[in-house]
Amino acid sequence: MSSDAVKKRKPKVIRNETGTPETKRGRAEGDQSVEIEERRTQCSVHFITLKKLNRLAHMRLKKGRDQTHEAKQRVDVLHLQLQNLLYEVMHLQKEIGKCLEFRSQHEEIELVSEEEFFQEAPAEISRPHVTRDDQHQLTLARLDWELEQRKRLAEQYKMSLARKEKIQKAIEQKREYLSSLQPGLQNIMQASLPVQEYLAIPFEHMQKQAEVSRHLPPPLYVLLVQAGAYGQACDKNLSVSISGDVDEAKALSRPPEDSQDDESDSDAEEEQQNTKRRRATVGVQLDDKRKEMLRRHPLSLCVDLKCKDGSILHLFFYYLMNLNILTVKTKVSTTTDLSGAVSAGSLLNSESLLNCLYTSDHGKETPNPANRYQFDKVGITTFADYVSDLGHPYVWMQKLGGLQFSSDSALTGSALSASHMERTMKLLRGRLQARLALHKQFSSLEHSIIPVSSECQHLFPAKVVSGLMRWTMMSYQEFTHVLKAGLVRETDLFFMAVVERGTARLLAAVVMNPRYPEVAPLFSLSLHWKGERSGRTDDNLQAMESEVNVFRSELQGPRPGLQLLTNQIQRLCVCLDVYLETESQVCDGSEGPKEFPREKMCLRTAR
């Protein structure tokens, strides 16, 4: 009930204006209590109405919440259904992608071409009336034909395996038979050694050499093969042998092992810790790097060249692995004692014996251009400092080993070695013969004897009064006047010859090129008689120099001209006789007592 209805039903209060004051007061109090009672009634009614409205409000709120919850549940159900549908769509898309990306195994099989398939396959497999129009059926038919072929090949493979097993059994039986023969063959080989030596067929030695040669580096192997072939074909007095540590060479060619035992690991760790505790200085590290860079291969070659007089030139060839060059050291063995001549000490020296075998090939610097950059990394200024220990890296030797560092030739390897082998061996043999001949001549010259052979006696008069008094070896720095002229090099050999007759003393500075007798010795003269004069100031001495320096062809003697030096010295003595006998002793031309009587007939005193 609303408050408006209560107000409408409000009782009317009848007021009476007449009466006594007490009556009025009593009446007024009665009216107030009635009004209070009415108001209380109205408040109760209003409170009940309020409770009703509150209950209605709560009921409406609960009903609204229930309706909202039901709506949310319907939405959640729909959302879940949507998610399920999305997941199903995603799954289907993935499956479709897998199907599209799927690669069947038959795609990896290399099938025969379609033309070959229709030609070779039987009709019950190929079915041309079906497969020519249906690609799927064609693929299935080709796979069936491939299966048939593989079955046939599998049968052949089984038959081949069976045949292989039979052959292996036969091989094993023959191998056992051969192994049982090995002790007997070894006994036969040992018994045949005297026969091999007697017939000069060192079969066992050759077999051992061939076994060791497999571990040689390529340049030394090329040199071994080519030198051995040249010796067999052209020079029976040439022999080649291999020396060195074979086990170390095998270790170099063996690949490093990946796995190591615990002991080696512990040793390596201990060594690493020790290395950390004592760090090496920079100098020690550089020395180690230099040693590693200049390291030789464990195996080397020895080539022996034997001459007719029994002398042997031993050539020891080494290979520097990191520098990729060959070096050589020499040694000479003779049947006679060569220690008599002091001035001949450098003739057979390993440092100078092979100098300039080819023109300008001194063997002081490495011919490999890449070595210069390697030297810069380890602080090596020049390779010449290590030549005495490692040997000389001559250019001709690199070519004998098949190494080519320039573009002047298209040949490499064995072809390059073969193209230089014959000439080089002839030059080596000629060099040894020339040095041995010089050694004998120097021994005579030191005893003031000029050896002139019977073949060359016709070149000189019967009587030669001037004689050789002294023959000594000189140093490079003492030839100052020849050095200024630019006629000599450090690789040349320098000597001083003193020729005397009476009070006249002729000094001859002799410069010998390492390629003697191909290059003639050079004489520079100075005369001590009535003063000092030289070929630069005196025309007569200049003419004497031309007599010994220019006319090489008539002084050379029989080939190969090994007597050229002694013939030049003998010609110098003859020239001194002619000069002294024809030179006027008195400036005004009058004849007085002559110190040098004329022993030779001269048609004229000047020309």
Coordinates of C-alpha atoms in Angstrom, one line a residue:
M1 CA 0.0 0.0 0.0
S2 CA 1.4 3.4 -0.9
S3 CA 1.7 6.4 1.3
D4 CA -0.9 8.2 -0.9
A5 CA -3.6 5.7 0.1
V6 CA -2.8 6.1 3.7
K7 CA -3.1 9.7 3.4
K8 CA -6.5 9.4 1.8
R9 CA -7.8 7.2 4.6
K10 CA -6.5 9.6 7.3
P11 CA -9.4 10.1 9.8
K12 CA -10.8 13.5 10.2
V13 CA -10.4 15.2 13.6
I14 CA -13.5 17.1 14.8
R15 CA -12.5 20.0 16.8
N16 CA -14.9 21.7 19.1
E17 CA -14.0 25.3 20.0
T18 CA -16.4 25.5 22.8
G19 CA -15.8 24.1 26.3
T20 CA -13.8 24.9 29.4
P21 CA -10.1 25.1 29.5
E22 CA -9.8 21.8 31.3
T23 CA -12.1 20.2 29.0
K24 CA -10.1 21.7 26.1
R25 CA -6.9 20.5 27.7
G26 CA -8.3 17.0 28.1
R27 CA -9.7 17.0 24.7
A28 CA -6.4 18.2 23.3
E29 CA -4.4 15.4 25.0
G30 CA -6.9 12.9 23.8
D31 CA -6.5 14.2 20.3
Q32 CA -2.7 13.9 20.6
S33 CA -2.7 10.3 21.7
V34 CA -5.1 9.4 18.9
E35 CA -2.8 11.1 16.4
I36 CA 0.3 9.4 17.8
E37 CA -1.5 6.1 17.5
E38 CA -2.4 6.8 14.0
R39 CA 1.1 7.8 13.2
R40 CA 2.4 4.6 14.8
T41 CA 0.1 2.6 12.7
Q42 CA 1.2 4.4 9.6
C43 CA 4.9 3.8 10.5
S44 CA 4.2 0.1 10.9
V45 CA 2.4 0.0 7.6
H46 CA 5.3 2.0 6.0
F47 CA 7.9 -0.4 7.5
I48 CA 6.1 -3.4 6.3
T49 CA 5.8 -1.8 2.8
L50 CA 9.6 -1.1 2.9
K51 CA 10.4 -4.7 3.8
K52 CA 8.2 -5.9 1.0
L53 CA 9.9 -3.6 -1.4
N54 CA 13.3 -4.7 -0.2
R55 CA 12.3 -8.4 -0.6
L56 CA 11.0 -7.6 -4.1
A57 CA 14.3 -5.8 -4.9
H58 CA 16.4 -8.8 -3.8
M59 CA 14.2 -11.2 -5.7
R60 CA 14.5 -9.1 -8.9
L61 CA 18.3 -8.9 -8.4
K62 CA 18.6 -12.7 -7.9
K63 CA 16.4 -13.3 -10.9
G64 CA 18.6 -10.9 -13.0
R65 CA 21.8 -12.6 -11.8
D66 CA 20.4 -16.0 -12.7
Q67 CA 19.4 -14.8 -16.1
T68 CA 22.9 -13.2 -16.6
H69 CA 24.6 -16.5 -15.5
E70 CA 22.4 -18.5 -17.9
A71 CA 23.4 -16.1 -20.7
K72 CA 27.1 -16.4 -19.8
Q73 CA 26.9 -20.1 -19.8
R74 CA 25.3 -20.1 -23.2
V75 CA 28.1 -17.8 -24.4
D76 CA 30.8 -20.0 -22.9
V77 CA 29.4 -23.0 -24.6
L78 CA 29.3 -21.2 -27.9
H79 CA 32.9 -20.0 -27.4
L80 CA 34.1 -23.5 -26.5
Q81 CA 32.4 -24.8 -29.6
L82 CA 34.1 -22.1 -31.6
Q83 CA 37.6 -22.9 -30.2
N84 CA 37.0 -26.6 -30.9
L85 CA 36.1 -25.7 -34.5
L86 CA 39.2 -23.5 -34.8
Y87 CA 41.4 -26.3 -33.4
E88 CA 39.9 -28.8 -35.8
V89 CA 40.4 -26.4 -38.7
M90 CA 44.1 -25.9 -37.7
H91 CA 44.6 -29.6 -37.4
L92 CA 43.0 -30.2 -40.8
Q93 CA 45.3 -27.5 -42.3
K94 CA 48.4 -29.1 -40.8
E95 CA 47.3 -32.5 -42.1
I96 CA 46.7 -31.0 -45.5
G97 CA 50.1 -29.4 -45.4
K98 CA 51.7 -32.7 -44.4
C99 CA 49.9 -34.4 -47.2
L100 CA 51.1 -31.7 -49.6
E101 CA 54.7 -31.9 -48.4
F102 CA 54.8 -35.7 -48.2
R103 CA 57.5 -37.2 -50.4
S104 CA 57.0 -40.8 -51.2
Q105 CA 60.0 -43.2 -51.3
H106 CA 59.3 -43.9 -54.9
E107 CA 60.4 -40.3 -55.7
E108 CA 63.9 -41.1 -54.4
I109 CA 64.1 -44.2 -56.6
E110 CA 65.8 -43.6 -59.9
L111 CA 63.4 -45.4 -62.2
V112 CA 64.0 -46.2 -65.8
S113 CA 62.7 -43.8 -68.4
E114 CA 59.2 -44.3 -69.8
E115 CA 60.4 -45.2 -73.2
E116 CA 62.8 -47.8 -71.8
F117 CA 60.0 -49.0 -69.5
F118 CA 57.5 -49.6 -72.4
Q119 CA 60.3 -51.3 -74.4
E120 CA 61.6 -53.7 -71.8
A121 CA 58.7 -54.4 -69.4
P122 CA 56.3 -57.2 -70.2
A123 CA 52.8 -56.4 -71.3
E124 CA 51.2 -57.7 -68.0
I125 CA 53.2 -55.1 -66.1
S126 CA 53.4 -52.2 -68.5
R127 CA 49.7 -52.4 -69.6
P128 CA 50.0 -49.6 -72.2
H129 CA 46.3 -49.3 -72.8
V130 CA 45.8 -48.2 -69.1
T131 CA 49.1 -46.5 -68.1
R132 CA 49.6 -44.2 -71.1
D133 CA 46.5 -42.2 -70.1
D134 CA 46.8 -42.5 -66.3
Q135 CA 49.9 -41.2 -64.6
H136 CA 49.1 -42.8 -61.3
Q137 CA 48.8 -46.3 -62.9
L138 CA 52.0 -45.6 -64.9
T139 CA 53.9 -44.8 -61.7
L140 CA 52.6 -48.0 -60.1
A141 CA 53.5 -50.1 -63.1
R142 CA 57.0 -48.6 -63.2
L143 CA 57.4 -49.4 -59.5
D144 CA 56.3 -53.0 -60.1
W145 CA 58.9 -53.3 -62.9
E146 CA 61.6 -51.8 -60.6
L147 CA 60.7 -54.4 -58.0
E148 CA 61.0 -57.2 -60.5
Q149 CA 64.4 -55.9 -61.6
R150 CA 65.6 -55.6 -58.0
K151 CA 64.5 -59.1 -57.2
R152 CA 66.5 -60.4 -60.2
L153 CA 69.5 -58.3 -59.1
A154 CA 69.2 -59.6 -55.5
E155 CA 69.4 -63.1 -56.9
Q156 CA 72.5 -62.2 -58.9
Y157 CA 74.0 -60.5 -55.8
K158 CA 73.5 -63.7 -53.7
M159 CA 75.2 -65.7 -56.4
S160 CA 78.0 -63.2 -56.6
L161 CA 78.4 -63.4 -52.8
A162 CA 78.6 -67.2 -52.9
R163 CA 81.2 -67.0 -55.7
K164 CA 83.1 -64.4 -53.7
E165 CA 83.2 -66.6 -50.6
K166 CA 84.6 -69.4 -52.7
I167 CA 87.3 -67.1 -54.2
Q168 CA 88.2 -65.8 -50.7
K169 CA 88.6 -69.4 -49.4
A170 CA 90.9 -70.1 -52.4
I171 CA 92.9 -67.0 -51.7
E172 CA 93.2 -67.9 -48.0
Q173 CA 94.5 -71.3 -49.0
K174 CA 97.0 -69.8 -51.4
R175 CA 98.0 -67.2 -48.8
E176 CA 98.7 -69.9 -46.3
Y177 CA 100.7 -71.8 -48.8
L178 CA 102.7 -68.7 -49.7
S179 CA 103.3 -67.9 -46.0
S180 CA 104.6 -71.4 -45.5
L181 CA 107.0 -70.7 -48.5
Q182 CA 108.3 -67.4 -47.0
P183 CA 110.9 -68.9 -44.6
G184 CA 112.3 -71.1 -47.4
L185 CA 112.5 -68.2 -49.8
Q186 CA 114.3 -66.1 -47.2
N187 CA 116.9 -68.8 -46.8
I188 CA 117.2 -69.0 -50.6
M189 CA 117.7 -65.2 -50.8
Q190 CA 120.4 -65.3 -48.1
A191 CA 122.1 -68.1 -49.9
S192 CA 122.0 -66.2 -53.2
L193 CA 123.6 -63.0 -51.8
P194 CA 127.1 -64.1 -52.9
V195 CA 125.7 -64.8 -56.4
Q196 CA 124.1 -61.4 -56.5
E197 CA 127.3 -59.7 -55.6
Y198 CA 129.3 -61.7 -58.1
L199 CA 126.8 -61.0 -60.9
A200 CA 126.4 -57.3 -59.8
I201 CA 122.7 -57.7 -59.4
P202 CA 121.9 -56.3 -55.9
F203 CA 118.3 -57.5 -56.0
E204 CA 117.8 -57.5 -52.2
H205 CA 119.4 -54.0 -51.9
M206 CA 117.1 -52.7 -54.6
Q207 CA 114.1 -54.2 -52.9
K208 CA 115.0 -52.6 -49.6
Q209 CA 115.5 -49.3 -51.4
A210 CA 112.2 -49.5 -53.1
E211 CA 110.5 -50.2 -49.7
V212 CA 112.1 -47.2 -48.1
S213 CA 111.5 -44.9 -51.2
R214 CA 107.8 -44.9 -50.4
H215 CA 108.5 -42.6 -47.5
L216 CA 110.5 -40.1 -49.4
P217 CA 109.1 -36.6 -50.0
P218 CA 108.0 -36.0 -53.7
P219 CA 111.1 -34.0 -54.7
L220 CA 113.6 -36.6 -53.4
Y221 CA 111.5 -39.4 -54.9
V222 CA 111.6 -37.7 -58.3
L223 CA 115.4 -37.2 -58.0
L224 CA 115.8 -40.9 -56.9
V225 CA 113.8 -42.2 -59.9
Q226 CA 115.4 -39.9 -62.5
A227 CA 119.0 -40.4 -61.2
G228 CA 118.5 -44.1 -61.0
A229 CA 117.1 -44.2 -64.6
Y230 CA 120.0 -42.1 -65.9
G231 CA 122.5 -44.3 -64.2
Q232 CA 121.1 -47.4 -65.7
A233 CA 120.8 -46.0 -69.2
C234 CA 123.8 -43.7 -69.6
D235 CA 126.2 -43.8 -66.7
K236 CA 127.0 -47.1 -65.0
N237 CA 129.4 -45.3 -62.6
L238 CA 126.5 -43.3 -61.0
S239 CA 124.8 -44.8 -57.9
V240 CA 122.0 -43.6 -55.7
S241 CA 121.2 -44.6 -52.1
I242 CA 118.8 -43.6 -49.4
S243 CA 119.9 -42.8 -45.9
G244 CA 118.2 -41.5 -42.7
D245 CA 115.8 -42.5 -40.1
V246 CA 113.0 -44.6 -41.7
D247 CA 110.9 -44.9 -38.6
E248 CA 110.8 -41.1 -38.2
A249 CA 109.8 -40.7 -41.8
K250 CA 107.0 -43.2 -41.3
A251 CA 105.9 -41.3 -38.3
L252 CA 105.7 -38.1 -40.4
S253 CA 103.6 -39.8 -43.0
R254 CA 101.3 -41.5 -40.5
P255 CA 98.2 -39.4 -39.6
P256 CA 98.0 -38.2 -36.0
E257 CA 96.0 -40.3 -33.6
D258 CA 92.8 -38.7 -32.2
S259 CA 92.4 -40.8 -29.1
Q260 CA 95.1 -40.9 -26.4
D261 CA 95.2 -42.9 -23.2
D262 CA 94.8 -41.4 -19.7
E263 CA 98.5 -41.4 -19.0
S264 CA 99.3 -39.3 -22.1
D265 CA 96.4 -36.9 -21.2
S266 CA 97.8 -36.5 -17.7
D267 CA 101.3 -36.0 -19.1
A268 CA 100.0 -33.4 -21.5
E269 CA 98.2 -31.5 -18.7
E270 CA 101.3 -31.6 -16.5
E271 CA 103.4 -30.3 -19.3
Q272 CA 100.9 -27.6 -20.0
Q273 CA 100.9 -26.5 -16.3
N274 CA 104.7 -26.5 -16.3
T275 CA 104.6 -24.4 -19.5
K276 CA 102.3 -21.9 -17.8
R277 CA 104.6 -21.7 -14.8
R278 CA 107.7 -21.0 -16.8
R279 CA 106.7 -19.0 -19.9
A280 CA 109.4 -19.0 -22.6
T281 CA 110.9 -15.7 -23.6
V282 CA 110.4 -14.2 -27.0
G283 CA 113.9 -15.1 -28.1
V284 CA 113.5 -18.8 -27.2
Q285 CA 110.2 -18.9 -29.1
L286 CA 111.8 -17.4 -32.2
D287 CA 114.6 -19.9 -32.0
D288 CA 112.2 -22.8 -31.8
K289 CA 110.2 -21.4 -34.8
R290 CA 113.4 -21.0 -36.8
K291 CA 114.4 -24.6 -36.0
E292 CA 111.0 -25.9 -37.0
M293 CA 111.0 -23.8 -40.2
L294 CA 114.5 -25.1 -41.2
R295 CA 113.7 -28.7 -40.3
R296 CA 114.9 -31.3 -42.7
H297 CA 113.1 -34.5 -43.8
P298 CA 114.5 -37.5 -41.9
L299 CA 115.4 -39.2 -45.2
S300 CA 118.1 -38.0 -47.6
L301 CA 119.6 -39.1 -50.9
C302 CA 123.3 -39.8 -51.6
V303 CA 124.4 -39.7 -55.3
D304 CA 127.9 -41.0 -56.0
L305 CA 129.6 -40.0 -59.2
K306 CA 132.7 -42.1 -59.8
C307 CA 135.4 -41.0 -62.2
K308 CA 137.9 -43.1 -64.2
D309 CA 140.8 -42.3 -61.9
G310 CA 138.8 -43.8 -58.9
S311 CA 137.8 -40.5 -57.3
I312 CA 134.2 -40.2 -56.2
L313 CA 132.0 -37.1 -55.8
H314 CA 129.4 -37.7 -53.0
L315 CA 126.3 -35.5 -53.2
F316 CA 124.0 -35.5 -50.2
F317 CA 120.6 -34.1 -51.0
Y318 CA 118.3 -32.9 -48.3
Y319 CA 114.7 -31.7 -48.3
L320 CA 113.5 -28.8 -46.1
M321 CA 109.9 -29.6 -45.5
N322 CA 108.5 -26.2 -44.5
L323 CA 110.5 -24.2 -47.1
N324 CA 109.8 -26.7 -49.9
I325 CA 113.4 -26.6 -51.3
L326 CA 116.3 -29.0 -51.8
T327 CA 119.8 -28.5 -50.4
V328 CA 123.0 -30.3 -51.2
K329 CA 126.3 -31.0 -49.4
T330 CA 129.4 -32.5 -51.1
K331 CA 132.3 -34.7 -50.2
V332 CA 135.2 -35.9 -52.4
S333 CA 136.9 -39.3 -52.0
T334 CA 140.2 -39.9 -53.9
T335 CA 142.6 -42.8 -54.1
T336 CA 145.6 -40.5 -53.5
D337 CA 146.5 -38.2 -50.7
L338 CA 145.5 -34.6 -51.5
S339 CA 146.8 -32.9 -48.4
G340 CA 150.1 -31.7 -50.0
A341 CA 148.9 -28.5 -51.7
V342 CA 148.2 -25.6 -49.2
S343 CA 146.8 -23.3 -51.9
A344 CA 144.3 -26.0 -53.1
G345 CA 142.5 -26.1 -49.7
S346 CA 139.4 -24.5 -51.1
L347 CA 139.2 -26.4 -54.4
L348 CA 137.4 -29.4 -53.0
N349 CA 135.7 -27.6 -50.1
S350 CA 132.0 -28.3 -49.8
E351 CA 131.3 -24.5 -49.6
S352 CA 132.8 -23.7 -53.0
L353 CA 133.0 -26.9 -55.0
L354 CA 129.7 -26.5 -56.8
N355 CA 129.6 -22.8 -57.0
C356 CA 128.4 -21.5 -60.4
L357 CA 127.9 -24.9 -61.9
Y358 CA 125.4 -23.0 -64.0
T359 CA 126.0 -19.3 -64.6
S360 CA 125.3 -17.0 -61.5
D361 CA 124.0 -20.0 -59.4
H362 CA 125.8 -19.3 -56.2
G363 CA 123.5 -21.3 -53.9
K364 CA 123.5 -18.7 -51.2
E365 CA 119.8 -17.7 -51.2
T366 CA 116.7 -19.8 -51.5
P367 CA 115.1 -19.9 -55.0
N368 CA 111.6 -20.1 -53.5
P369 CA 110.0 -16.6 -53.4
A370 CA 107.6 -17.7 -50.7
N371 CA 110.4 -18.3 -48.3
R372 CA 111.1 -14.5 -48.0
Y373 CA 107.7 -14.0 -46.3
Q374 CA 108.3 -17.0 -44.1
F375 CA 111.7 -15.7 -43.0
D376 CA 110.1 -12.3 -42.1
K377 CA 107.9 -14.0 -39.6
V378 CA 110.7 -15.6 -37.6
G379 CA 113.3 -12.9 -38.0
I380 CA 115.7 -14.6 -40.5
T381 CA 117.5 -11.9 -42.6
T382 CA 119.3 -14.2 -45.1
F383 CA 119.4 -17.9 -45.8
A384 CA 123.2 -17.6 -46.4
D385 CA 123.7 -17.7 -42.6
Y386 CA 122.4 -21.3 -42.5
V387 CA 124.0 -22.7 -45.7
S388 CA 127.0 -24.2 -43.9
D389 CA 124.6 -26.4 -41.7
L390 CA 121.8 -27.1 -44.2
G391 CA 123.6 -27.1 -47.5
H392 CA 123.4 -25.0 -50.7
P393 CA 119.9 -24.6 -52.4
Y394 CA 121.2 -24.4 -56.0
V395 CA 118.6 -23.8 -58.7
W396 CA 119.8 -26.7 -60.8
M397 CA 119.1 -29.0 -57.8
Q398 CA 115.5 -27.8 -57.5
K399 CA 115.0 -28.7 -61.1
L400 CA 116.5 -32.2 -60.6
G401 CA 113.8 -32.7 -57.9
G402 CA 111.0 -31.4 -60.2
L403 CA 110.6 -28.1 -58.3
Q404 CA 109.9 -25.1 -60.5
F405 CA 109.6 -21.6 -58.9
S406 CA 109.6 -19.5 -62.1
S407 CA 107.5 -19.4 -65.2
D408 CA 110.4 -19.8 -67.7
S409 CA 109.6 -23.4 -68.3
A410 CA 106.3 -25.3 -68.7
L411 CA 107.8 -28.5 -67.5
T412 CA 107.3 -29.8 -63.9
G413 CA 107.9 -32.9 -61.9
S414 CA 109.7 -35.8 -63.6
A415 CA 109.7 -34.1 -67.0
L416 CA 111.6 -31.1 -65.6
S417 CA 114.1 -33.4 -63.8
A418 CA 114.7 -35.6 -66.9
S419 CA 115.4 -32.5 -69.0
H420 CA 118.2 -31.3 -66.8
M421 CA 119.6 -34.6 -65.5
E422 CA 122.1 -35.5 -68.2
R423 CA 123.7 -32.0 -68.6
T424 CA 123.9 -31.6 -64.8
M425 CA 125.6 -34.9 -64.3
K426 CA 128.1 -34.1 -67.0
L427 CA 128.8 -30.7 -65.4
L428 CA 129.3 -32.3 -62.0
R429 CA 131.7 -34.9 -63.3
G430 CA 133.6 -32.2 -65.3
R431 CA 133.8 -29.9 -62.2
L432 CA 135.3 -32.8 -60.1
Q433 CA 137.8 -33.6 -62.8
A434 CA 138.8 -29.9 -63.2
R435 CA 139.2 -29.4 -59.5
L436 CA 141.3 -32.6 -59.1
A437 CA 143.5 -31.6 -62.0
L438 CA 143.9 -28.1 -60.4
H439 CA 144.8 -29.8 -57.1
K440 CA 147.7 -31.7 -58.8
Q441 CA 148.8 -28.6 -60.6
F442 CA 148.8 -26.5 -57.4
S443 CA 150.9 -29.1 -55.7
S444 CA 153.5 -28.7 -58.4
L445 CA 153.3 -24.9 -58.6
E446 CA 153.9 -24.6 -54.8
H447 CA 157.2 -26.5 -55.4
S448 CA 158.0 -23.9 -58.2
I449 CA 157.4 -26.5 -60.9
I450 CA 155.2 -25.6 -63.9
P451 CA 153.9 -28.9 -65.2
V452 CA 153.7 -28.8 -69.0
S453 CA 152.4 -32.0 -70.7
S454 CA 154.0 -33.4 -73.8
E455 CA 151.0 -32.4 -75.9
C456 CA 151.7 -28.7 -75.1
Q457 CA 155.5 -28.6 -75.4
H458 CA 155.2 -27.2 -79.0
L459 CA 153.6 -24.1 -77.6
F460 CA 156.8 -22.9 -75.9
P461 CA 160.5 -22.6 -76.8
A462 CA 163.0 -25.2 -75.7
K463 CA 164.7 -23.0 -73.1
V464 CA 162.7 -20.8 -70.7
V465 CA 165.0 -19.0 -68.2
S466 CA 162.3 -17.2 -66.1
G467 CA 160.8 -19.4 -63.4
L468 CA 158.0 -19.6 -61.0
M469 CA 159.3 -18.7 -57.5
R470 CA 156.1 -18.7 -55.5
W471 CA 152.4 -19.7 -55.8
T472 CA 150.1 -18.7 -52.9
M473 CA 146.4 -18.3 -52.3
M474 CA 145.1 -14.8 -51.6
S475 CA 141.9 -13.3 -50.2
Y476 CA 139.1 -11.4 -51.9
Q477 CA 140.0 -8.1 -50.3
E478 CA 143.6 -8.1 -51.5
F479 CA 142.7 -7.7 -55.1
T480 CA 141.7 -4.0 -54.9
H481 CA 142.7 -3.0 -58.4
V482 CA 140.8 -5.9 -59.9
L483 CA 137.8 -5.3 -57.7
K484 CA 137.5 -1.7 -58.9
A485 CA 137.4 -2.9 -62.5
G486 CA 134.4 -5.1 -61.6
L487 CA 136.0 -8.2 -63.2
V488 CA 135.7 -10.5 -60.2
R489 CA 133.1 -11.8 -57.7
E490 CA 133.3 -13.2 -54.2
T491 CA 132.8 -16.8 -55.5
D492 CA 136.0 -16.6 -57.6
L493 CA 139.3 -18.1 -56.4
F494 CA 142.3 -15.7 -55.9
F495 CA 146.0 -16.6 -56.2
M496 CA 149.3 -14.8 -56.5
A497 CA 152.1 -16.1 -58.7
V498 CA 155.7 -14.7 -58.5
V499 CA 157.9 -15.1 -61.6
E500 CA 161.6 -14.1 -61.3
R501 CA 164.6 -13.8 -63.5
G502 CA 167.6 -12.2 -62.0
T503 CA 166.7 -8.9 -60.4
A504 CA 163.4 -8.7 -62.2
R505 CA 160.3 -9.8 -60.2
L506 CA 157.0 -10.2 -61.9
L507 CA 153.8 -10.4 -59.7
A508 CA 150.8 -12.0 -61.3
A509 CA 147.4 -11.7 -59.6
V510 CA 145.3 -14.7 -60.8
V511 CA 141.5 -14.8 -60.6
M512 CA 140.0 -18.2 -61.3
N513 CA 136.3 -18.5 -62.0
P514 CA 134.6 -21.5 -60.4
R515 CA 133.6 -22.7 -64.0
Y516 CA 137.3 -23.3 -65.0
P517 CA 138.3 -24.3 -67.6
E518 CA 135.1 -23.1 -69.4
V519 CA 136.0 -19.6 -68.2
A520 CA 139.7 -18.9 -68.5
P521 CA 141.7 -17.5 -65.5
L522 CA 142.4 -13.7 -65.5
F523 CA 145.9 -12.4 -65.0
S524 CA 146.8 -8.9 -63.7
L525 CA 150.6 -8.1 -63.9
S526 CA 153.0 -5.8 -62.1
L527 CA 156.8 -5.8 -62.6
H528 CA 159.4 -4.8 -60.0
W529 CA 162.5 -4.0 -62.1
K530 CA 164.1 -0.6 -62.3
G531 CA 161.1 0.7 -60.4
E532 CA 157.5 -0.6 -60.3
R533 CA 155.2 -0.7 -63.2
S534 CA 151.9 -2.4 -64.0
G535 CA 149.7 -3.2 -67.0
R536 CA 147.7 -0.1 -66.4
T537 CA 150.8 2.1 -66.9
D538 CA 153.1 0.1 -69.2
D539 CA 152.3 -1.0 -72.7
N540 CA 154.7 -3.9 -72.6
L541 CA 153.0 -5.4 -69.5
Q542 CA 149.7 -4.8 -71.1
A543 CA 150.8 -6.7 -74.1
M544 CA 152.0 -9.5 -71.8
E545 CA 148.5 -9.6 -70.1
S546 CA 146.8 -9.9 -73.5
E547 CA 149.2 -12.8 -74.4
V548 CA 148.0 -14.9 -71.4
N549 CA 144.4 -13.6 -71.1
V550 CA 143.2 -13.3 -74.7
F551 CA 144.8 -16.3 -76.6
R552 CA 143.0 -19.0 -74.7
S553 CA 142.3 -21.2 -77.7
E554 CA 146.0 -21.9 -78.4
L555 CA 146.9 -22.3 -74.7
Q556 CA 144.0 -24.6 -73.8
G557 CA 145.7 -27.9 -75.0
P558 CA 143.8 -31.1 -75.5
R559 CA 140.1 -31.2 -74.5
P560 CA 138.7 -30.5 -72.0
G561 CA 141.5 -28.0 -71.5
L562 CA 142.5 -28.8 -67.9
Q563 CA 146.1 -27.6 -68.6
L564 CA 145.0 -24.0 -69.4
L565 CA 146.3 -22.5 -66.1
T566 CA 149.8 -24.1 -66.3
N567 CA 150.1 -23.2 -70.0
Q568 CA 149.2 -19.6 -69.2
I569 CA 151.9 -19.4 -66.4
Q570 CA 154.5 -21.0 -68.8
R571 CA 153.5 -18.4 -71.5
L572 CA 154.0 -15.7 -68.9
C573 CA 157.5 -16.9 -68.2
V574 CA 158.3 -16.9 -71.9
C575 CA 156.9 -13.3 -72.2
L576 CA 159.0 -12.2 -69.3
D577 CA 162.1 -13.6 -71.0
V578 CA 161.3 -11.8 -74.3
Y579 CA 160.6 -8.6 -72.5
L580 CA 163.8 -8.6 -70.5
E581 CA 166.0 -9.7 -73.3
T582 CA 164.7 -7.1 -75.7
E583 CA 164.4 -4.2 -73.3
S584 CA 167.2 -1.7 -73.7
Q585 CA 169.3 -1.4 -70.5
V586 CA 170.6 2.1 -71.3
C587 CA 168.2 5.0 -71.9
D588 CA 170.3 6.4 -74.8
G589 CA 170.3 3.0 -76.6
S590 CA 174.1 2.3 -76.2
E591 CA 175.0 -1.3 -75.4
G592 CA 176.6 -1.9 -72.0
P593 CA 176.9 -5.0 -69.8
K594 CA 173.6 -6.8 -70.0
E595 CA 172.1 -8.6 -67.1
F596 CA 169.8 -10.7 -69.4
P597 CA 171.7 -12.1 -72.3
R598 CA 169.6 -13.0 -75.3
E599 CA 168.6 -16.6 -75.3
K600 CA 166.0 -16.3 -78.0
M601 CA 166.0 -15.0 -81.5
C602 CA 163.7 -12.0 -81.9
L603 CA 163.4 -10.5 -85.4
R604 CA 162.3 -7.1 -84.0
T605 CA 162.2 -5.6 -80.5
A606 CA 159.0 -3.8 -80.9
R607 CA 155.8 -4.1 -82.9

